[in-house]
PDB file of C-alpha atoms in Angstrom:
ATOM      1  CA  MET A  62      72.656 -58.839  84.764  1.00 46.00           C
ATOM      2  CA  ALA A  63      70.835 -57.644  81.634  1.00 48.00           C
ATOM      3  CA  MET A  64      71.587 -54.121  80.543  1.00 49.00           C
ATOM      4  CA  ILE A  65      69.217 -51.934  78.574  1.00 49.00           C
ATOM      5  CA  THR A  66      71.015 -50.294  75.705  1.00 52.00           C
ATOM      6  CA  SER A  67      68.656 -47.401  75.056  1.00 52.00           C
ATOM      7  CA  THR A  68      69.513 -44.100  76.655  1.00 52.00           C
ATOM      8  CA  PRO A  69      67.070 -41.896  78.560  1.00 49.00           C
ATOM      9  CA  MET A  70      67.204 -39.362  75.747  1.00 49.00           C
ATOM     10  CA  GLU A  71      66.147 -41.997  73.196  1.00 49.00           C
ATOM     11  CA  SER A  72      63.266 -43.044  75.426  1.00 48.00           C
ATOM     12  CA  ARG A  73      62.110 -39.447  75.814  1.00 48.00           C
ATOM     13  CA  ALA A  74      62.420 -38.824  72.105  1.00 47.00           C
ATOM     14  CA  SER A  75      60.307 -41.838  71.231  1.00 47.00           C
ATOM     15  CA  THR A  76      57.694 -40.890  73.845  1.00 48.00           C
ATOM     16  CA  GLY A  77      57.559 -37.344  72.566  1.00 49.00           C
ATOM     17  CA  ARG A  78      57.097 -38.468  68.987  1.00 47.00           C
ATOM     18  CA  SER A  79      54.180 -40.750  69.743  1.00 46.00           C
ATOM     19  CA  SER A  80      52.296 -38.142  71.756  1.00 45.00           C
ATOM     20  CA  ARG A  81      52.882 -35.468  69.106  1.00 47.00           C
ATOM     21  CA  ARG A  82      51.488 -37.677  66.376  1.00 48.00           C
ATOM     22  CA  SER A  83      48.236 -38.272  68.160  1.00 47.00           C
ATOM     23  CA  GLY A  84      47.834 -34.602  69.044  1.00 50.00           C
ATOM     24  CA  ALA A  85      46.817 -35.327  72.642  1.00 51.00           C
ATOM     25  CA  SER A  86      47.722 -38.035  75.076  1.00 51.00           C
ATOM     26  CA  PRO A  87      45.421 -41.026  74.904  1.00 56.00           C
ATOM     27  CA  SER A  88      44.925 -41.229  78.660  1.00 65.00           C
ATOM     28  CA  GLY A  89      44.137 -37.557  79.116  1.00 73.00           C
ATOM     29  CA  VAL A  90      47.352 -36.908  81.071  1.00 78.00           C
ATOM     30  CA  SER A  91      49.122 -33.655  80.313  1.00 89.00           C
ATOM     31  CA  PRO A  92      52.423 -33.661  78.384  1.00 88.00           C
ATOM     32  CA  THR A  93      54.179 -32.204  81.426  1.00 91.00           C
ATOM     33  CA  ARG A  94      52.940 -35.079  83.545  1.00 90.00           C
ATOM     34  CA  LEU A  95      54.121 -37.568  80.889  1.00 90.00           C
ATOM     35  CA  THR A  96      57.531 -35.918  80.862  1.00 93.00           C
ATOM     36  CA  ARG A  97      57.709 -36.149  84.648  1.00 94.00           C
ATOM     37  CA  LEU A  98      56.723 -39.824  84.568  1.00 93.00           C
ATOM     38  CA  GLN A  99      59.291 -40.525  81.867  1.00 94.00           C
ATOM     39  CA  GLU A 100      61.979 -38.700  83.853  1.00 96.00           C
ATOM     40  CA  LYS A 101      61.006 -40.677  86.940  1.00 96.00           C
ATOM     41  CA  GLU A 102      61.312 -43.921  84.962  1.00 96.00           C
ATOM     42  CA  ASP A 103      64.650 -42.768  83.518  1.00 96.00           C
ATOM     43  CA  LEU A 104      65.930 -42.001  87.012  1.00 97.00           C
ATOM     44  CA  ARG A 105      64.777 -45.434  88.209  1.00 98.00           C
ATOM     45  CA  HIS A 106      66.612 -47.022  85.302  1.00 98.00           C
ATOM     46  CA  LEU A 107      69.774 -44.988  85.953  1.00 98.00           C
ATOM     47  CA  ASN A 108      69.578 -45.771  89.657  1.00 98.00           C
ATOM     48  CA  ASP A 109      69.362 -49.492  88.857  1.00 98.00           C
ATOM     49  CA  ARG A 110      72.342 -49.208  86.539  1.00 98.00           C
ATOM     50  CA  LEU A 111      74.308 -47.359  89.241  1.00 98.00           C
ATOM     51  CA  ALA A 112      73.387 -50.005  91.823  1.00 98.00           C
ATOM     52  CA  ASN A 113      74.524 -52.749  89.433  1.00 98.00           C
ATOM     53  CA  TYR A 114      77.754 -50.871  88.758  1.00 98.00           C
ATOM     54  CA  ILE A 115      78.438 -50.420  92.477  1.00 99.00           C
ATOM     55  CA  GLU A 116      77.738 -54.098  93.128  1.00 98.00           C
ATOM     56  CA  ARG A 117      80.084 -55.092  90.298  1.00 98.00           C
ATOM     57  CA  VAL A 118      82.836 -52.816  91.666  1.00 99.00           C
ATOM     58  CA  ARG A 119      82.437 -54.386  95.116  1.00 98.00           C
ATOM     59  CA  GLN A 120      82.583 -57.853  93.609  1.00 98.00           C
ATOM     60  CA  LEU A 121      85.739 -56.957  91.675  1.00 99.00           C
ATOM     61  CA  GLU A 122      87.335 -55.469  94.804  1.00 98.00           C
ATOM     62  CA  ASN A 123      86.579 -58.664  96.722  1.00 98.00           C
ATOM     63  CA  ASP A 124      88.020 -60.738  93.883  1.00 98.00           C
ATOM     64  CA  LYS A 125      91.101 -58.528  93.843  1.00 98.00           C
ATOM     65  CA  SER A 126      91.588 -58.961  97.601  1.00 98.00           C
ATOM     66  CA  SER A 127      91.261 -62.725  97.290  1.00 98.00           C
ATOM     67  CA  MET A 128      93.719 -62.821  94.415  1.00 98.00           C
ATOM     68  CA  GLN A 129      96.202 -60.624  96.284  1.00 98.00           C
ATOM     69  CA  LEU A 130      96.099 -62.980  99.273  1.00 98.00           C
ATOM     70  CA  LEU A 131      96.569 -65.961  96.981  1.00 98.00           C
ATOM     71  CA  LEU A 132      99.487 -64.232  95.254  1.00 98.00           C
ATOM     72  CA  GLU A 133     101.136 -63.421  98.593  1.00 98.00           C
ATOM     73  CA  GLU A 134     100.781 -67.045  99.683  1.00 98.00           C
ATOM     74  CA  LYS A 135     102.289 -68.276  96.404  1.00 98.00           C
ATOM     75  CA  GLU A 136     105.177 -65.806  96.730  1.00 98.00           C
ATOM     76  CA  GLU A 137     105.867 -66.969 100.296  1.00 98.00           C
ATOM     77  CA  VAL A 138     105.916 -70.592  99.147  1.00 98.00           C
ATOM     78  CA  ALA A 139     108.238 -69.711  96.260  1.00 98.00           C
ATOM     79  CA  VAL A 140     110.610 -67.819  98.566  1.00 97.00           C
ATOM     80  CA  ARG A 141     110.678 -70.754 101.001  1.00 98.00           C
ATOM     81  CA  GLU A 142     111.308 -73.267  98.212  1.00 98.00           C
ATOM     82  CA  VAL A 143     114.083 -71.144  96.715  1.00 97.00           C
ATOM     83  CA  GLY A 144     115.648 -70.846 100.177  1.00 97.00           C
ATOM     84  CA  ASN A 145     115.495 -74.619 100.648  1.00 97.00           C
ATOM     85  CA  VAL A 146     117.035 -75.276  97.232  1.00 97.00           C
ATOM     86  CA  ARG A 147     119.733 -72.668  97.895  1.00 97.00           C
ATOM     87  CA  ARG A 148     120.666 -74.306 101.223  1.00 98.00           C
ATOM     88  CA  LEU A 149     120.753 -77.741  99.586  1.00 97.00           C
ATOM     89  CA  TYR A 150     122.914 -76.393  96.742  1.00 98.00           C
ATOM     90  CA  GLU A 151     125.320 -74.696  99.153  1.00 98.00           C
ATOM     91  CA  THR A 152     125.620 -77.890 101.210  1.00 97.00           C
ATOM     92  CA  GLU A 153     126.340 -79.998  98.133  1.00 98.00           C
ATOM     93  CA  LEU A 154     128.797 -77.403  96.847  1.00 98.00           C
ATOM     94  CA  ALA A 155     130.657 -77.382 100.179  1.00 98.00           C
ATOM     95  CA  ASP A 156     130.822 -81.197 100.110  1.00 98.00           C
ATOM     96  CA  ALA A 157     132.144 -81.146  96.539  1.00 98.00           C
ATOM     97  CA  ARG A 158     134.813 -78.598  97.522  1.00 98.00           C
ATOM     98  CA  LYS A 159     135.905 -80.760 100.465  1.00 98.00           C
ATOM     99  CA  THR A 160     136.122 -83.792  98.185  1.00 98.00           C
ATOM    100  CA  LEU A 161     138.106 -81.782  95.627  1.00 98.00           C
ATOM    101  CA  ASP A 162     140.519 -80.530  98.311  1.00 98.00           C
ATOM    102  CA  ALA A 163     140.977 -84.055  99.676  1.00 98.00           C
ATOM    103  CA  THR A 164     141.607 -85.391  96.160  1.00 98.00           C
ATOM    104  CA  ALA A 165     144.117 -82.607  95.441  1.00 98.00           C
ATOM    105  CA  ASN A 166     145.952 -83.334  98.712  1.00 98.00           C
ATOM    106  CA  GLU A 167     146.009 -87.077  97.941  1.00 98.00           C
ATOM    107  CA  ARG A 168     147.335 -86.364  94.435  1.00 98.00           C
ATOM    108  CA  ALA A 169     150.078 -84.110  95.800  1.00 98.00           C
ATOM    109  CA  ARG A 170     151.045 -86.764  98.371  1.00 98.00           C
ATOM    110  CA  LEU A 171     151.131 -89.446  95.657  1.00 98.00           C
ATOM    111  CA  GLN A 172     153.169 -87.159  93.379  1.00 98.00           C
ATOM    112  CA  ILE A 173     155.756 -86.704  96.139  1.00 98.00           C
ATOM    113  CA  GLU A 174     155.810 -90.448  96.822  1.00 98.00           C
ATOM    114  CA  LEU A 175     156.257 -91.160  93.087  1.00 97.00           C
ATOM    115  CA  THR A 176     159.149 -88.725  92.867  1.00 97.00           C
ATOM    116  CA  GLN A 177     160.839 -90.378  95.865  1.00 97.00           C
ATOM    117  CA  LEU A 178     160.315 -93.859  94.424  1.00 97.00           C
ATOM    118  CA  GLN A 179     161.709 -92.767  91.043  1.00 96.00           C
ATOM    119  CA  GLU A 180     164.732 -91.288  92.815  1.00 96.00           C
ATOM    120  CA  ASP A 181     165.223 -94.508  94.790  1.00 95.00           C
ATOM    121  CA  HIS A 182     164.893 -96.569  91.599  1.00 96.00           C
ATOM    122  CA  ARG A 183     167.427 -94.379  89.793  1.00 95.00           C
ATOM    123  CA  LYS A 184     169.900 -94.775  92.669  1.00 93.00           C
ATOM    124  CA  LEU A 185     169.463 -98.545  92.753  1.00 93.00           C
ATOM    125  CA  THR A 186     169.929 -98.941  89.004  1.00 91.00           C
ATOM    126  CA  ALA A 187     172.932 -96.649  88.842  1.00 80.00           C
TER     127      ALA A 187
END
């Protein structure tokens, strides 16, 4: 998509200068007619630029829509994965708590048994 960098005013100015230097138009066409032709060409150029701009905007809107869909899909995947990891973490944490409770109960039972055995030993040695 090549863009012309000259403005319509620059084109008109250069056209006006060349016809003024020669005194009369080389083809015998009146200056008013030349101005009209130049304006018509300028409008064609501007219309082409507008059409290119509109096409580019449409392309960008389509790209944006595609990217938004892709982003939504990625977010859904991320939410699902986080949910899966959270459930796995909560399951492992619950298992660890059960193991800790069982170990604490076993320790308390063994502590009581030790105290009883120490008491029995003290009675037997006394």
